[in-house]
Short mmCIF file of C-alpha atoms and ligand atoms in Angstrom, two decimals:
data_model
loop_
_atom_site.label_atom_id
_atom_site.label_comp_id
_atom_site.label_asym_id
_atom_site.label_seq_id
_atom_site.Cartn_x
_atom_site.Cartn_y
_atom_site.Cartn_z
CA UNK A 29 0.10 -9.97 -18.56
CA UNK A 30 -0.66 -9.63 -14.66
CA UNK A 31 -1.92 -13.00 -12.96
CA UNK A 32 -3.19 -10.59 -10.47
CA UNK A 33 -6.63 -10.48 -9.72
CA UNK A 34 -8.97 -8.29 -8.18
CA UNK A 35 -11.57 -8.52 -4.87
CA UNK A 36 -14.55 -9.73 -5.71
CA UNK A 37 -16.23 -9.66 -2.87
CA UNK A 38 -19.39 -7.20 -3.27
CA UNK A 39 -20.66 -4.41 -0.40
CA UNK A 40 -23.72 -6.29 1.32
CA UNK A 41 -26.71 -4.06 2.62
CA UNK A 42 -26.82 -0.04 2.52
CA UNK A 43 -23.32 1.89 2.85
CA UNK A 44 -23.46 4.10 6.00
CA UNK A 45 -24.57 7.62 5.59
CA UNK A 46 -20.98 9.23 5.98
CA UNK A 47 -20.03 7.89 2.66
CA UNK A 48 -22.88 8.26 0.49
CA UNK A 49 -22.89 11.29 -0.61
CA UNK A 50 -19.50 11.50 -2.21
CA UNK A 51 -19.07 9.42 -5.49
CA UNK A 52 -15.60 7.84 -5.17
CA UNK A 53 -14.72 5.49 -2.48
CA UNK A 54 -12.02 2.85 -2.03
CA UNK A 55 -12.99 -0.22 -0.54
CA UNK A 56 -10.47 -2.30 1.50
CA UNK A 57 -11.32 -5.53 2.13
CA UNK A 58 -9.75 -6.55 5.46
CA UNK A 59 -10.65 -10.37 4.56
CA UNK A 60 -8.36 -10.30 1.51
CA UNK A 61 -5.70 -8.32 3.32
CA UNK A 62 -5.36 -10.79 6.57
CA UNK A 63 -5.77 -13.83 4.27
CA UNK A 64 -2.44 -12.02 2.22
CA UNK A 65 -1.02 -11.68 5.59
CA UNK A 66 -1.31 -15.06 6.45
CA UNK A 67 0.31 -16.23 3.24
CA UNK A 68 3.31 -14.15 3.60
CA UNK A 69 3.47 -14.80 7.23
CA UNK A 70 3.40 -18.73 6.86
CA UNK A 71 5.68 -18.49 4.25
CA UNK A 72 8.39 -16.61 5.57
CA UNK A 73 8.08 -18.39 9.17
CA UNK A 74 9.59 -19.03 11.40
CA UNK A 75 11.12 -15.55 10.62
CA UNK A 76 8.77 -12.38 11.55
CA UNK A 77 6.76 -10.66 9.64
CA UNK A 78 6.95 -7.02 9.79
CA UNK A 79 3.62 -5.32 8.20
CA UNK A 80 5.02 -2.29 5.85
CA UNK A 81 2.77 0.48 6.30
CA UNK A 82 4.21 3.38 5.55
CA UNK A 83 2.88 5.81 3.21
CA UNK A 84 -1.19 5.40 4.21
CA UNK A 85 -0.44 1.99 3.88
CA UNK A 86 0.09 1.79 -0.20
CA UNK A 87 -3.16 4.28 0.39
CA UNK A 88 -5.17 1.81 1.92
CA UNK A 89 -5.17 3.56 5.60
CA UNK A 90 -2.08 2.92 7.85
CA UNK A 91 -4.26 2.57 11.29
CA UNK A 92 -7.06 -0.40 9.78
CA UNK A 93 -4.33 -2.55 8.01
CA UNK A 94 -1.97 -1.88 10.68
CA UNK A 95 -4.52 -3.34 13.29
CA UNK A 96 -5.56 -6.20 10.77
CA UNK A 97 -2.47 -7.26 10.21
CA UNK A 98 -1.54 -7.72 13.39
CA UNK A 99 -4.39 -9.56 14.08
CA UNK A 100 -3.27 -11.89 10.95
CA UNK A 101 0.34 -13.01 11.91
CA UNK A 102 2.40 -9.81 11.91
CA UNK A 103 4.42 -8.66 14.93
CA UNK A 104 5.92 -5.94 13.96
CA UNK A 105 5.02 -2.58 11.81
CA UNK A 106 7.43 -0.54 9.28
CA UNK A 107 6.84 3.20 8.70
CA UNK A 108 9.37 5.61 7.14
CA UNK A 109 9.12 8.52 8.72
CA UNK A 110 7.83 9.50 12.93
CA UNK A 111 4.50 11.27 12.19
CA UNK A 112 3.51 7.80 10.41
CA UNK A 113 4.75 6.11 13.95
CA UNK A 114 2.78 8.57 15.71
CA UNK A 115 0.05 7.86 13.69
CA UNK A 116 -0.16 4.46 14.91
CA UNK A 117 0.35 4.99 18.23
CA UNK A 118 -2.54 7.13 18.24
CA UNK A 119 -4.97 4.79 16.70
CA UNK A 120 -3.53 2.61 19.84
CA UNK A 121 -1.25 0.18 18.23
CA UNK A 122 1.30 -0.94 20.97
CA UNK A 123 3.28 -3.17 19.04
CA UNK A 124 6.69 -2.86 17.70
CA UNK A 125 7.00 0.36 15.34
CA UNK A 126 10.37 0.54 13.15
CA UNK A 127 10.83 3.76 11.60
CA UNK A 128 13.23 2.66 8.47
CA UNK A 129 13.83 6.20 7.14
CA UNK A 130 16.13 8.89 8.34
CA UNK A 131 15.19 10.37 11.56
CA UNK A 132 16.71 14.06 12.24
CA UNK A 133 17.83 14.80 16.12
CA UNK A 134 14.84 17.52 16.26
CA UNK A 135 12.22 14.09 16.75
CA UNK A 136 14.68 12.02 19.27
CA UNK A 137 11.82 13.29 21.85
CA UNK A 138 8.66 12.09 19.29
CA UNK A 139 10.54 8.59 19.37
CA UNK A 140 10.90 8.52 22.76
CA UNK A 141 7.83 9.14 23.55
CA UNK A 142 5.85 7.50 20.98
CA UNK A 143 8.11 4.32 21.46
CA UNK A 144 9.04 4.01 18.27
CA UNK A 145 12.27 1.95 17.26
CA UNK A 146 14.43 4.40 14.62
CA UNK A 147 17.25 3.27 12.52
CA UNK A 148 19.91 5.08 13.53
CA UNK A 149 22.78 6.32 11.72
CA UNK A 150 24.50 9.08 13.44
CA UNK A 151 25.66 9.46 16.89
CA UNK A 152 24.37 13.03 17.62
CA UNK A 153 21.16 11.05 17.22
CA UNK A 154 21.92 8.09 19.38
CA UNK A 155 23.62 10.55 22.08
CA UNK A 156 19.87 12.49 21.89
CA UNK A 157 17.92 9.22 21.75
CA UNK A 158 19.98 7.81 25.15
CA UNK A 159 19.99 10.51 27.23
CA UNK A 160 16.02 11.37 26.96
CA UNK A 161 15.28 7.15 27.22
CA UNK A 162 17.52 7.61 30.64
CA UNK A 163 15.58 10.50 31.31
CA UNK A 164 12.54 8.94 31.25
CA UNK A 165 14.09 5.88 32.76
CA UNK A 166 12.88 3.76 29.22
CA UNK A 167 15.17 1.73 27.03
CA UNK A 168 15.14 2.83 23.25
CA UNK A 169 15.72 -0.01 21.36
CA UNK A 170 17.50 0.75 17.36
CA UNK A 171 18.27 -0.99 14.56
CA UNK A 172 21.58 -0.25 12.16
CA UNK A 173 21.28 -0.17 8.80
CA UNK A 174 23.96 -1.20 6.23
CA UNK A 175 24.18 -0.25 2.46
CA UNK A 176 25.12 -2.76 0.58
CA UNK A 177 24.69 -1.57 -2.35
CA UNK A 178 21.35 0.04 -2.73
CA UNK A 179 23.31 3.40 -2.36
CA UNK A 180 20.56 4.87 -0.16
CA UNK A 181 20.45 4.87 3.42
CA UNK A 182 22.23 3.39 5.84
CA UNK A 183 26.02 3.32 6.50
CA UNK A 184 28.81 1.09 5.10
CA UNK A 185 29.40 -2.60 6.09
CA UNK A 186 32.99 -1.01 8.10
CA UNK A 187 30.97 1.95 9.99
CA UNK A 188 28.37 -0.30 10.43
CA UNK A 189 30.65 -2.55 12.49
CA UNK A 190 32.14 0.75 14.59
CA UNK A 191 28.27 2.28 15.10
CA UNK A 192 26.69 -1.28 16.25
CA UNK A 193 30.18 -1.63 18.85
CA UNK A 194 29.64 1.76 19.69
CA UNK A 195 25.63 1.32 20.39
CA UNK A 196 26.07 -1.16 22.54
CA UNK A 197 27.88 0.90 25.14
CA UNK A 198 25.24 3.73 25.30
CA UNK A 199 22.88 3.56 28.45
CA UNK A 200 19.40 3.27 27.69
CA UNK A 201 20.28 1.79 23.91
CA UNK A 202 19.70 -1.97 22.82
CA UNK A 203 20.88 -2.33 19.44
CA UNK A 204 18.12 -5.00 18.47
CA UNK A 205 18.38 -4.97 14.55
CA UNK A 206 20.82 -4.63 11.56
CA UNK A 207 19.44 -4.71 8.43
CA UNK A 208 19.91 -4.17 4.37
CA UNK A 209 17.87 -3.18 1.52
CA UNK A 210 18.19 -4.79 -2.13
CA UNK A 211 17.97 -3.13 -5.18
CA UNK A 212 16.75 -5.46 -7.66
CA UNK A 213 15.42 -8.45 -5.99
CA UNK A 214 12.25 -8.52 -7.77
CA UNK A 215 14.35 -9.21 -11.28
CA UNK A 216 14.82 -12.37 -12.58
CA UNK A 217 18.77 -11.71 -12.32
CA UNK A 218 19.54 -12.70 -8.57
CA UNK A 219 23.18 -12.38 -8.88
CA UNK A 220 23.24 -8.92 -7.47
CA UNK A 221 20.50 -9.63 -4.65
CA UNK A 222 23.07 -12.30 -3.44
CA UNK A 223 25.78 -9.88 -3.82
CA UNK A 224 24.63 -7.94 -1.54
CA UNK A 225 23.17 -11.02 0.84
CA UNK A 226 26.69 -12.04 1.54
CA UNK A 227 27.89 -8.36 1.85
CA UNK A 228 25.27 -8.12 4.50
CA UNK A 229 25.84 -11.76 6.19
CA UNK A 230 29.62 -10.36 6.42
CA UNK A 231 28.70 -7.60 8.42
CA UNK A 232 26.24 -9.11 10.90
CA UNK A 233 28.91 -12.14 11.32
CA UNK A 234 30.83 -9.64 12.60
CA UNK A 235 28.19 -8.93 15.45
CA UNK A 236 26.37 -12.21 16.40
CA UNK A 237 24.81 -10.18 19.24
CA UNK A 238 22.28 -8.37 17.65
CA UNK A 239 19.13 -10.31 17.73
CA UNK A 240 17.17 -9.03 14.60
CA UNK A 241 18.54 -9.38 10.97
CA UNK A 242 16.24 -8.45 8.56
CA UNK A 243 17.23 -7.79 4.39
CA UNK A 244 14.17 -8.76 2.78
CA UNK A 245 10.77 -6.71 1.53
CA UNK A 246 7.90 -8.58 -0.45
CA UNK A 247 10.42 -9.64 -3.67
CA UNK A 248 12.14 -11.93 -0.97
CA UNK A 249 8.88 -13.19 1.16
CA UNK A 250 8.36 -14.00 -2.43
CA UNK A 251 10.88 -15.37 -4.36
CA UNK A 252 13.95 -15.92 -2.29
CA UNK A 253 12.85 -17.44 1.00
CA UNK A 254 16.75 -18.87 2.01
CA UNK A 255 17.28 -14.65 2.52
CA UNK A 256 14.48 -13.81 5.15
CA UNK A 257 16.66 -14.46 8.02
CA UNK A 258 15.34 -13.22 11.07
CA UNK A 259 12.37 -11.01 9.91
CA UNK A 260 11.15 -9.52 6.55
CA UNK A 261 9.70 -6.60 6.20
CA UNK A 262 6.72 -6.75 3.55
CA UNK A 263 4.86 -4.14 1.71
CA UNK A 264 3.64 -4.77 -1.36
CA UNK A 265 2.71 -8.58 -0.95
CA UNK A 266 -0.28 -7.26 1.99
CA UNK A 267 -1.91 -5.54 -0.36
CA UNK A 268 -1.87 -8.18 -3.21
CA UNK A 269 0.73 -7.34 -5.07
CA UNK A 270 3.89 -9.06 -6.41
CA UNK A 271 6.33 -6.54 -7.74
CA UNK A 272 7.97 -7.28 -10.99
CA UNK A 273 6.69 -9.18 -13.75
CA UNK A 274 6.24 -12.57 -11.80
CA UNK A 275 2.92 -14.53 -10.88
CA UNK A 276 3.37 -14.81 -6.57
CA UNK A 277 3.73 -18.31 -5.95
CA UNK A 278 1.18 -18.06 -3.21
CA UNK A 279 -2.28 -16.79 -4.13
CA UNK A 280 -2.41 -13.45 -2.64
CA UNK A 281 -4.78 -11.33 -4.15
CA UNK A 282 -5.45 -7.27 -3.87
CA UNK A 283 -7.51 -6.31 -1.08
CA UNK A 284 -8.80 -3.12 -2.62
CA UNK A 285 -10.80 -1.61 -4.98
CA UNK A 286 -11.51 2.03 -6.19
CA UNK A 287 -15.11 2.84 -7.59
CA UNK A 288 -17.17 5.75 -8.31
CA UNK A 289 -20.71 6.29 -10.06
CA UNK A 290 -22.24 7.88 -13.45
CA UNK A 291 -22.93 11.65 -12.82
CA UNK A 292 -23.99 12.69 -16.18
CA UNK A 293 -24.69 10.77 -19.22
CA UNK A 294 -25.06 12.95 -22.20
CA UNK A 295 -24.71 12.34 -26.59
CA UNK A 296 -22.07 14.38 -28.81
CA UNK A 297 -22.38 14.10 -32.58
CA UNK A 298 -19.63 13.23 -34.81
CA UNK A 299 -16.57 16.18 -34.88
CA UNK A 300 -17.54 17.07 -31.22
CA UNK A 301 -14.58 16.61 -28.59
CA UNK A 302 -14.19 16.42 -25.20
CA UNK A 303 -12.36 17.59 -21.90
CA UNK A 304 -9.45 20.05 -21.83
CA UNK A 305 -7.43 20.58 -25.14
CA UNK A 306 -9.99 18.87 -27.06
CA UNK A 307 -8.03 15.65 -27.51
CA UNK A 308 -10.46 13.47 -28.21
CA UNK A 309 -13.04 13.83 -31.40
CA UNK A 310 -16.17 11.80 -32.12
CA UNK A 311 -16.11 9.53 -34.96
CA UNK A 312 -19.69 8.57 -34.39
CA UNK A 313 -22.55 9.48 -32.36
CA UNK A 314 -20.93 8.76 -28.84
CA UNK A 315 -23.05 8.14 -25.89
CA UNK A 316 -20.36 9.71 -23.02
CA UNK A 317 -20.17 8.83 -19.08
CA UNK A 318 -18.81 11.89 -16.80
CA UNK A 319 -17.42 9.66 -13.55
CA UNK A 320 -16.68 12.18 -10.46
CA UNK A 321 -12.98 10.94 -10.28
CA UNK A 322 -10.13 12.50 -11.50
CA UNK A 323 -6.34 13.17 -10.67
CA UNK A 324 -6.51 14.81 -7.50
CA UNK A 325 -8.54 11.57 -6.15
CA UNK A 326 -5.09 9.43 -7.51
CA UNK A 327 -6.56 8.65 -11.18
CA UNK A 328 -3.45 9.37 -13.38
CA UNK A 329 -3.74 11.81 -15.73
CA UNK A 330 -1.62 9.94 -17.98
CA UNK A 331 -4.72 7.60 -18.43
CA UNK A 332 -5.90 10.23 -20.94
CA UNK A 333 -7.51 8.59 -24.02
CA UNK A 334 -5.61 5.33 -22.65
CA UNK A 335 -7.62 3.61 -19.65
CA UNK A 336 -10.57 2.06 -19.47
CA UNK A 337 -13.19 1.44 -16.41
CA UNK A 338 -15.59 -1.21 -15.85
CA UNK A 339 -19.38 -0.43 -16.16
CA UNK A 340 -21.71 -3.04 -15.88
CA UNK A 341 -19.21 -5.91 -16.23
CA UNK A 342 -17.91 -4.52 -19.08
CA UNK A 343 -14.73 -2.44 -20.16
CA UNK A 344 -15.28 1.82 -20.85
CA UNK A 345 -12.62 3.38 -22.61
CA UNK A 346 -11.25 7.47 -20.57
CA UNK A 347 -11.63 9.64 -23.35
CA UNK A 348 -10.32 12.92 -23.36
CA UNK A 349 -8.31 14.42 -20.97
CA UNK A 350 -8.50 13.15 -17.07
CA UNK A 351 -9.15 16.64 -15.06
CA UNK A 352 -8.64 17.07 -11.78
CA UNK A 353 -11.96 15.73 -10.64
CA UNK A 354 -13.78 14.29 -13.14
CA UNK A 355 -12.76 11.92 -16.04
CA UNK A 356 -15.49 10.83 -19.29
CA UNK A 357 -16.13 7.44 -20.62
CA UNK A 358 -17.74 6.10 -23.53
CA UNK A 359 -20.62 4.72 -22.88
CA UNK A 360 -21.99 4.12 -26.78
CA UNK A 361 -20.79 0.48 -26.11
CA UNK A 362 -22.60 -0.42 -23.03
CA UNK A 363 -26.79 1.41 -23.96
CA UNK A 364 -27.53 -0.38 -20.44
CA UNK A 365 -25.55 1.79 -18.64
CA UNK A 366 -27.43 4.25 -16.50
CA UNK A 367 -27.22 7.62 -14.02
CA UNK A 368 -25.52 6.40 -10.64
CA UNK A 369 -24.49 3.23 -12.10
CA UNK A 370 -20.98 1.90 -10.27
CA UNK A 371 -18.22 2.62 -12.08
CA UNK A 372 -14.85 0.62 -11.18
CA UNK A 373 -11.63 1.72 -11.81
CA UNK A 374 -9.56 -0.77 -10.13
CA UNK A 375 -11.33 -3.63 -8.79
CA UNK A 376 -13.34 -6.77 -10.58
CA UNK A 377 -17.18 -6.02 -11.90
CA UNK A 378 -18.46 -9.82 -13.35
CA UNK A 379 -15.96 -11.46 -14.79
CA UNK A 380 -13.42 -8.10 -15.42
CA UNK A 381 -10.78 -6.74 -13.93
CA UNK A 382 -8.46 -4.14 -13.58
CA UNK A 383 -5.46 -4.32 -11.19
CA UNK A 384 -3.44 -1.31 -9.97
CA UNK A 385 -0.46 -3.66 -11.65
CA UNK A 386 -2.83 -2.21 -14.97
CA UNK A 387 -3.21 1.35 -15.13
CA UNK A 388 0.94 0.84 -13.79
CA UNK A 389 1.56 -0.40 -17.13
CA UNK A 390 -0.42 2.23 -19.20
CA UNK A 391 1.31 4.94 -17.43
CA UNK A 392 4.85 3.53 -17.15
CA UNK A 393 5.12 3.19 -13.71
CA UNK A 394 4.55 0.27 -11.05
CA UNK A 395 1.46 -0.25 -8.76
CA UNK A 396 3.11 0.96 -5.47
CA UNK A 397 2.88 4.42 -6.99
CA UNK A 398 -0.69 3.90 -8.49
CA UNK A 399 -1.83 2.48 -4.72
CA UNK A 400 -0.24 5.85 -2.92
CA UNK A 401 -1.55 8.05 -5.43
CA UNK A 402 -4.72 7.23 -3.93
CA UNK A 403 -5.28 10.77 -2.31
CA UNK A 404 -7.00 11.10 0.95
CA UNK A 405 -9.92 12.93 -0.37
CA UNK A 406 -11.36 9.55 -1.27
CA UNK A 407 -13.25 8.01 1.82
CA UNK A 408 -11.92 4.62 2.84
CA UNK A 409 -14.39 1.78 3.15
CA UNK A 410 -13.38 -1.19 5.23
CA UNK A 411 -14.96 -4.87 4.87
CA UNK A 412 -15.45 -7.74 7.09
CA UNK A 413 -18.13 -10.85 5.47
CA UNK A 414 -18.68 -8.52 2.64
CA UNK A 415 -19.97 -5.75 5.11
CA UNK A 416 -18.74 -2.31 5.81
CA UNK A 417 -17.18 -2.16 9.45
CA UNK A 418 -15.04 0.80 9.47
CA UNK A 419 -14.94 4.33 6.83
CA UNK A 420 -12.91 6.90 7.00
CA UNK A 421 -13.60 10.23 4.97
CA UNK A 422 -11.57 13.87 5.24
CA UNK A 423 -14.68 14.86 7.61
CA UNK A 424 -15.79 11.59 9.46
CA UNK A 425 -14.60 8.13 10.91
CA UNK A 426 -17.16 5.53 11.75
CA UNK A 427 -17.00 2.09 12.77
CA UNK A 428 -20.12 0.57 11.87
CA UNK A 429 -21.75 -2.81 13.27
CA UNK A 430 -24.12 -4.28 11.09
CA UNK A 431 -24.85 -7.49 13.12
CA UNK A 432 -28.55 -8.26 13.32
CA UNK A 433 -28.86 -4.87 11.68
CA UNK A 434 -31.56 -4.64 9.51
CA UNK A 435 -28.91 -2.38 7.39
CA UNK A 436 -27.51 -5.70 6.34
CA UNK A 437 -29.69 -6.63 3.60
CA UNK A 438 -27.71 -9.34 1.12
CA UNK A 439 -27.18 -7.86 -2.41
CA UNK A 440 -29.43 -9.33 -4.72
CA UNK A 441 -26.28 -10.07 -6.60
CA UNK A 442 -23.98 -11.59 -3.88
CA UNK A 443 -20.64 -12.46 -5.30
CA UNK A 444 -19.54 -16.18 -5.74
CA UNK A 445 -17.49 -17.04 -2.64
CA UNK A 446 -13.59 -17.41 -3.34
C1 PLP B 521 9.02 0.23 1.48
C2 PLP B 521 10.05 -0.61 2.09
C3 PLP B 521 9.85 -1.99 2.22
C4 PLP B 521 8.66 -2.72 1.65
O1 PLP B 521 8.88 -3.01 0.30
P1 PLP B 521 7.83 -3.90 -0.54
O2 PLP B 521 8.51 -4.13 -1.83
O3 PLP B 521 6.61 -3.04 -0.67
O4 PLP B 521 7.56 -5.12 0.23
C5 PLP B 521 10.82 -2.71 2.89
N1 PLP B 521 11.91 -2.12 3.40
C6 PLP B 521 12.15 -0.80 3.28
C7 PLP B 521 13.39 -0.21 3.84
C8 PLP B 521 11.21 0.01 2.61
O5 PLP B 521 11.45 1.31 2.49
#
């Protein structure tokens, strides 16, 4: 059903030592991501972009994509919660960080000084937030948020009106956005979306001053371009994605992939079973793969008897339970397949794929959860020309140059330019 394809861009030359030794990685490819970026950003233009990175960045590493998106068209970067703006600032991103969530008054201080821009929706909080920005002699600038029907956060379109007024008397305070989330902009059924567009239009018509309107995520860069406004603030769409059941009417594709490698290949004869429970029984003589990825890397469990993975361009069916670390395959299928052979479980192998938008469907869900499942025990990879620039793992970082390296021998197999 899903138009969506995955990267096919293959690793050229030797992967750096830090990653090696562990059997699941997720590649990001940071040409697919900025090429997404540039998409979205042409399409929505002249409003902003802002890069939505919250949550590891859909678990493909908030600090790379926030960096390469940037570097794409973006200006400024969505997180939901301080520690994520933090985050950022650390990895020594200086531009514009909007934290959408709900900020408590303990972190006023974190915002402060981390320079973050908070939606605010209380006045204990703006009464913190001025008087440490005069403090410090900064100005914090804040965005309002207005529920329009969401039923989330934010305030209503009346309080709205009396916070914004109110805002713009405090020293130290620019009130520099208002914005809105919709609830079901990715469905066919706009009615509602514009509901809420001219709930939202209302409110800010009642304060032309405030510079920034922004209603929109991916559904709108999307689908409904007359809503962007004066910024949009898209998720999804970076990472390849379209949410809902639509094709994206630009091309973007997803930028990552999630692979691991054979560890055991053994044979069970008919009436033997595998994993916990014993929910799966051999009809035949099965040849079966053990791949060293399981739930607590992000694989659902609910892909029990239900997935598949691609081995050697071809499609592997998860049989048995999926444990915590380890998942099996059936390999009677594929006799080719061998010890340490690459295993994909979301990515494109020859002419298969599997999107995230896939295993979504098998386990009733959608692929934002499948992409932030991704847990951080499974090292990050990051690609530039095919070649591994940057990985992350829970014990290392490295950013790796492989110009003139003699690292960077070509794959035998190089993958077909898009
Ligand atoms: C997560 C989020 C977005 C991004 O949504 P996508 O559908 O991923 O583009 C935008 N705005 C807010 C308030 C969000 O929480």
């Amino acid at each position: 059903m899903s138009e969506q394809v995955a990267p096919e861009r293959a690793i050229i030359g030797q992967p750096p030592a830090l990653w090696r030794g562990r059997p699941v990685w997720a590649e990001i490819h940071l040409d697919q991501l900025s090429e997404n970026v540039r998409l979205l950003a042409d399409r929505v233009h002249p409003a902003r972009l802002m890069a939505v990175v919250k949550a590891n960045a859909y678990g493909h590493g908030a600090a790379p994509v926030a960096q390469a998106a940037l570097e794409a068209g973006a200006s400024y970067l969505g997180v939901v919660c301080v520690d994520e703006g933090v985050q950022l600032r650390a990895a020594g991103i200086e531009a514009p960080i909007v934290v959408l969530g709900y900020t408590p008054v303990e972190q006023a201080e974190a915002v402060i000084e981390n320079r973050l821009t908070p939606v605010v929706n209380s006045r204990q909080f703006a009464l913190a937030l001025s008087a440490l920005a005069s403090q410090f002699g900064v100005r914090c600038p804040v965005h309002v948020k207005v529920d329009t029907g969401m039923a989330r956060f934010g305030c209503s379109p009346a309080e709205a009106v009396d916070l914004a007024e109110w805002l713009r008397e405090l020293p130290s305070i620019d009130v520099e956005g208002i914005c809105t989330h919709f609830a079901s902009a990715d469905e066919e059924d706009k009615a509602f979306t514009q509901a809420q567009y001219e709930r939202f239009l209302a409110t800010t018509e009642r304060l032309p001053w405030i510079p920034i309107r922004h209603a929109g995520a991916t559904a709108v860069a999307l689908d409904l371009p007359e809503m962007v406004l004066d910024m949009v603030r898209v998720g999804l769409g970076l990472y390849g994605y379209a949410p809902g059941e639509t094709a994206p009417p630009v091309p973007i594709r997803p930028a990552l992939a999630l692979r691991s490698r054979i560890a055991r290949i053994h044979t069970l004869e008919p009436g033997e079973t595998v994993s916990y429970g014993r929910t799966w029984r051999a009809e035949r003589r099965t040849r079966v793969g053990l791949v060293m990825i399981g739930y607590g890397d992000g694989l659902p469990r609910l892909l029990s008897n239900r997935g598949e993975v691609l081995i050697r361009g071809r499609r592997a069916s998860i049989i048995g339970r999926v444990c915590m670390d380890m998942t099996m395959v059936d390999l009677t299928d594929i006799p080719e397949a061998q010890l340490e052979d690459e295993v994909t479980i979301i990515g494109a192998q020859g002419a298969e794929r599997i999107g995230a938008q896939d295993l979504a469907v098998l386990c009733g869900t959608i692929s934002y959860e499948i992409l932030t499942g991704i847990s951080a025990r499974v090292p990050r990879l990051y690609l530039r020309g095919g070649r591994v620039v940057h990985a992350e793992s829970l014990v290392a970082t490295a950013t790796t140059s492989y110009a003139g390296s003699s690292a960077a021998v070509p794959s035998t197999d190089p993958s077909p330019p898009r």
